[in-house]
Coordinates of C-alpha atoms in Angstrom, one line a residue:
X729 CA 119.8 87.9 75.4
X730 CA 122.8 90.3 75.1
X731 CA 123.8 92.4 78.0
X732 CA 123.2 95.7 76.1
X733 CA 119.7 94.6 75.3
X734 CA 119.1 93.9 79.0
X735 CA 120.4 97.3 79.8
X736 CA 118.0 98.9 77.3
X737 CA 115.1 97.0 78.8
X738 CA 115.9 97.7 82.5
X739 CA 117.1 101.3 82.3
X740 CA 113.5 102.7 82.2
X741 CA 112.6 100.6 85.2
X742 CA 115.6 101.9 87.1
X743 CA 114.6 105.4 86.2
X744 CA 111.0 104.8 87.3
X745 CA 112.2 103.5 90.7
X746 CA 114.6 106.4 91.2
X747 CA 111.9 109.0 90.3
X748 CA 109.2 107.4 92.5
X749 CA 111.6 107.2 95.5
X750 CA 112.3 110.9 95.2
X751 CA 108.6 111.7 94.9
X752 CA 107.4 109.6 97.8
X753 CA 110.3 110.7 100.1
X754 CA 109.5 114.3 99.2
X755 CA 105.9 113.7 100.1
X756 CA 107.0 112.5 103.5
X757 CA 109.1 115.6 103.9
X758 CA 106.1 117.8 103.0
X759 CA 104.1 116.2 105.8
X760 CA 106.9 116.8 108.2
X761 CA 107.5 120.4 107.1
X762 CA 103.8 121.1 107.7
X763 CA 104.0 119.5 111.2
X764 CA 101.6 116.8 110.0
X765 CA 101.7 113.0 110.6
X766 CA 102.8 111.1 107.6
X767 CA 101.1 107.8 106.9
X768 CA 104.3 106.8 105.1
X769 CA 107.2 105.9 107.5
X770 CA 109.8 104.7 105.0
X771 CA 110.1 104.1 101.2
X772 CA 112.5 101.8 99.4
X773 CA 112.6 100.4 95.9
X774 CA 114.4 98.0 93.6
X775 CA 114.6 96.6 90.0
X776 CA 114.7 92.8 89.8
X777 CA 118.0 91.3 88.8
X778 CA 118.2 89.6 85.4
X779 CA 118.5 86.2 87.0
X780 CA 115.4 86.8 89.1
X781 CA 113.4 88.0 86.1
X782 CA 114.4 84.9 84.1
X783 CA 113.7 82.6 87.0
X784 CA 110.2 84.0 87.5
X785 CA 109.6 83.9 83.7
X786 CA 110.5 80.3 83.6
X787 CA 108.2 79.4 86.5
X788 CA 105.3 81.2 84.8
X789 CA 106.2 79.8 81.4
X790 CA 106.7 83.3 80.0
X791 CA 108.7 83.7 76.8
X792 CA 111.7 86.0 77.0
X793 CA 110.3 88.4 74.4
X794 CA 107.0 88.7 76.5
X795 CA 108.6 89.5 79.8
X796 CA 107.9 93.2 79.8
X797 CA 104.3 92.5 78.7
X798 CA 103.5 89.9 81.2
X799 CA 105.6 90.6 84.3
X800 CA 104.2 93.4 86.6
X801 CA 106.9 93.5 89.2
X802 CA 110.2 94.1 87.4
X803 CA 110.2 97.4 89.2
X804 CA 109.0 97.5 92.8
X805 CA 108.4 100.2 95.4
X806 CA 107.7 99.3 99.1
X807 CA 106.1 101.8 101.4
X808 CA 106.3 101.0 105.1
X809 CA 103.6 102.4 107.5
X810 CA 103.3 102.5 111.2
X811 CA 99.7 101.4 111.5
X812 CA 97.3 99.3 109.4
X813 CA 94.9 102.2 109.0
X814 CA 97.7 104.2 107.3
X815 CA 97.8 101.6 104.5
X816 CA 94.4 102.7 103.0
X817 CA 95.5 106.4 103.4
X818 CA 98.6 105.7 101.3
X819 CA 96.6 103.7 98.7
X820 CA 94.2 106.7 98.4
X821 CA 97.2 109.0 97.9
X822 CA 98.4 106.9 95.1
X823 CA 94.9 106.6 93.5
X824 CA 94.6 110.4 93.5
X825 CA 98.0 111.1 91.9
X826 CA 98.0 112.5 88.3
X827 CA 101.5 111.2 87.5
X828 CA 100.5 107.5 87.6
X829 CA 97.5 105.3 86.9
X830 CA 96.4 102.4 89.0
X831 CA 96.1 99.2 86.9
X832 CA 95.2 96.6 89.6
X833 CA 95.0 96.3 93.3
X834 CA 95.2 93.2 95.6
X835 CA 94.2 93.4 99.2
X836 CA 96.3 90.9 101.2
X837 CA 95.6 92.9 104.4
X838 CA 91.9 91.8 104.8
X839 CA 92.4 88.7 102.7
X840 CA 95.8 87.3 103.7
X841 CA 97.5 84.5 101.8
X842 CA 97.4 81.0 103.1
X843 CA 101.1 81.4 104.2
X844 CA 100.1 84.3 106.5
X845 CA 101.4 87.0 104.2
X846 CA 99.7 90.4 104.6
X847 CA 100.3 93.4 102.4
X848 CA 98.5 95.7 100.0
X849 CA 99.6 95.5 96.4
X850 CA 99.0 98.1 93.6
X851 CA 100.2 97.9 90.0
X852 CA 100.6 101.3 88.5
X853 CA 101.5 102.5 85.0
X854 CA 104.1 105.2 85.1
X855 CA 105.6 107.2 82.2
X856 CA 109.3 107.9 82.1
X857 CA 111.3 110.0 79.6
X858 CA 114.0 107.8 78.0
X859 CA 116.7 108.2 75.3
X860 CA 114.1 106.8 72.8
X861 CA 111.2 108.9 74.1
X862 CA 108.4 108.4 76.6
X863 CA 107.9 104.9 77.8
X864 CA 105.0 103.8 80.1
X865 CA 105.9 100.9 82.3
X866 CA 104.2 99.0 85.2
X867 CA 105.5 99.3 88.7
X868 CA 104.4 97.2 91.7
X869 CA 103.8 99.1 94.9
X870 CA 103.6 97.1 98.1
X871 CA 102.2 98.9 101.2
X872 CA 102.5 97.3 104.6
X873 CA 103.2 97.9 108.3
X874 CA 106.6 97.6 109.9
X875 CA 105.6 94.3 111.6
X876 CA 104.2 92.9 108.3
X877 CA 107.4 93.8 106.6
X878 CA 109.5 92.1 109.2
X879 CA 107.4 88.9 108.8
X880 CA 107.5 89.1 105.0
X881 CA 111.3 89.5 105.0
X882 CA 111.7 86.3 107.0
X883 CA 109.2 84.4 104.7
X884 CA 111.1 85.7 101.6
X885 CA 114.3 84.4 103.1
X886 CA 112.8 80.9 103.8
X887 CA 111.2 80.8 100.3
X888 CA 114.6 81.2 98.6
X889 CA 116.5 79.2 101.1
X890 CA 114.3 76.1 100.5
X891 CA 113.2 77.0 96.9
X892 CA 109.5 77.5 98.0
X893 CA 109.3 74.1 99.9
X894 CA 110.4 74.8 103.5
X895 CA 110.1 72.3 106.4
X896 CA 106.6 71.9 107.7
X897 CA 107.5 73.0 111.2
X898 CA 109.0 76.3 109.9
X899 CA 106.0 76.9 107.7
X900 CA 103.7 76.3 110.7
X901 CA 105.7 78.6 112.9
X902 CA 105.6 81.3 110.3
X903 CA 101.8 81.1 110.1
X904 CA 101.6 81.3 113.8
X905 CA 103.9 84.4 113.8
X906 CA 101.6 85.9 111.1
X907 CA 98.8 85.7 113.6
X908 CA 100.9 87.4 116.3
X909 CA 101.8 90.1 113.8
X910 CA 98.1 90.7 113.0
X911 CA 97.3 90.9 116.8
X912 CA 100.3 93.2 117.4
X913 CA 99.2 95.6 114.6
X914 CA 95.7 95.7 116.0
X915 CA 96.9 96.4 119.6
X916 CA 99.4 99.1 118.4
X917 CA 96.6 100.7 116.5
X918 CA 94.3 100.7 119.5
X919 CA 97.2 102.2 121.7
X920 CA 97.8 104.9 119.1
X921 CA 94.1 105.8 119.0
X922 CA 94.1 106.0 122.8
X923 CA 97.1 108.2 122.8
X924 CA 95.6 110.5 120.2
X925 CA 92.3 110.7 122.2
X926 CA 94.1 111.4 125.5
X927 CA 96.1 114.2 123.8
X928 CA 92.9 115.8 122.5
X929 CA 91.3 115.6 126.0
X930 CA 94.4 117.4 127.4
X931 CA 94.0 120.1 124.8

């Protein structure tokens, strides 16, 4: 596929990521300006590289001309939260927005993957205004805690380092670390609840 054709395909996805980053970051600012706690700590985004798109299409036996139709994560937004209970709050915020429509949701928080991966995934359809007119594309939004994101970054690194087939002892250690992460998230949530309760009692 020619470079110009790839640019034509990916430009709307890049626009979607740029717009969504602005919108979510502005939402965080609105919370701060009102003196309210924001369930969103940090937001980042990316568009898959051409090589990553082709690699995933090959693994899933997707024809090149079907990529946009069958790949949901060409554009991705990641929302980092402090606590597990914030994840559902953010998911609700997204469900209630009028500028995007939720297509599918996958709960890897309560139903973690066998690898230990935990995150909440939402696929949304989002319209962008392009040179050729309005185009509605799908964007994957991942919502997770800081600890879950740290773990996922390491797992991602291992996956690509060993092409999905890492040494057994590393895979085992990662699963064990996932258990520690889940325990840490739970204890941090309990501590935060205690802090909030103590603060109210003082008031």
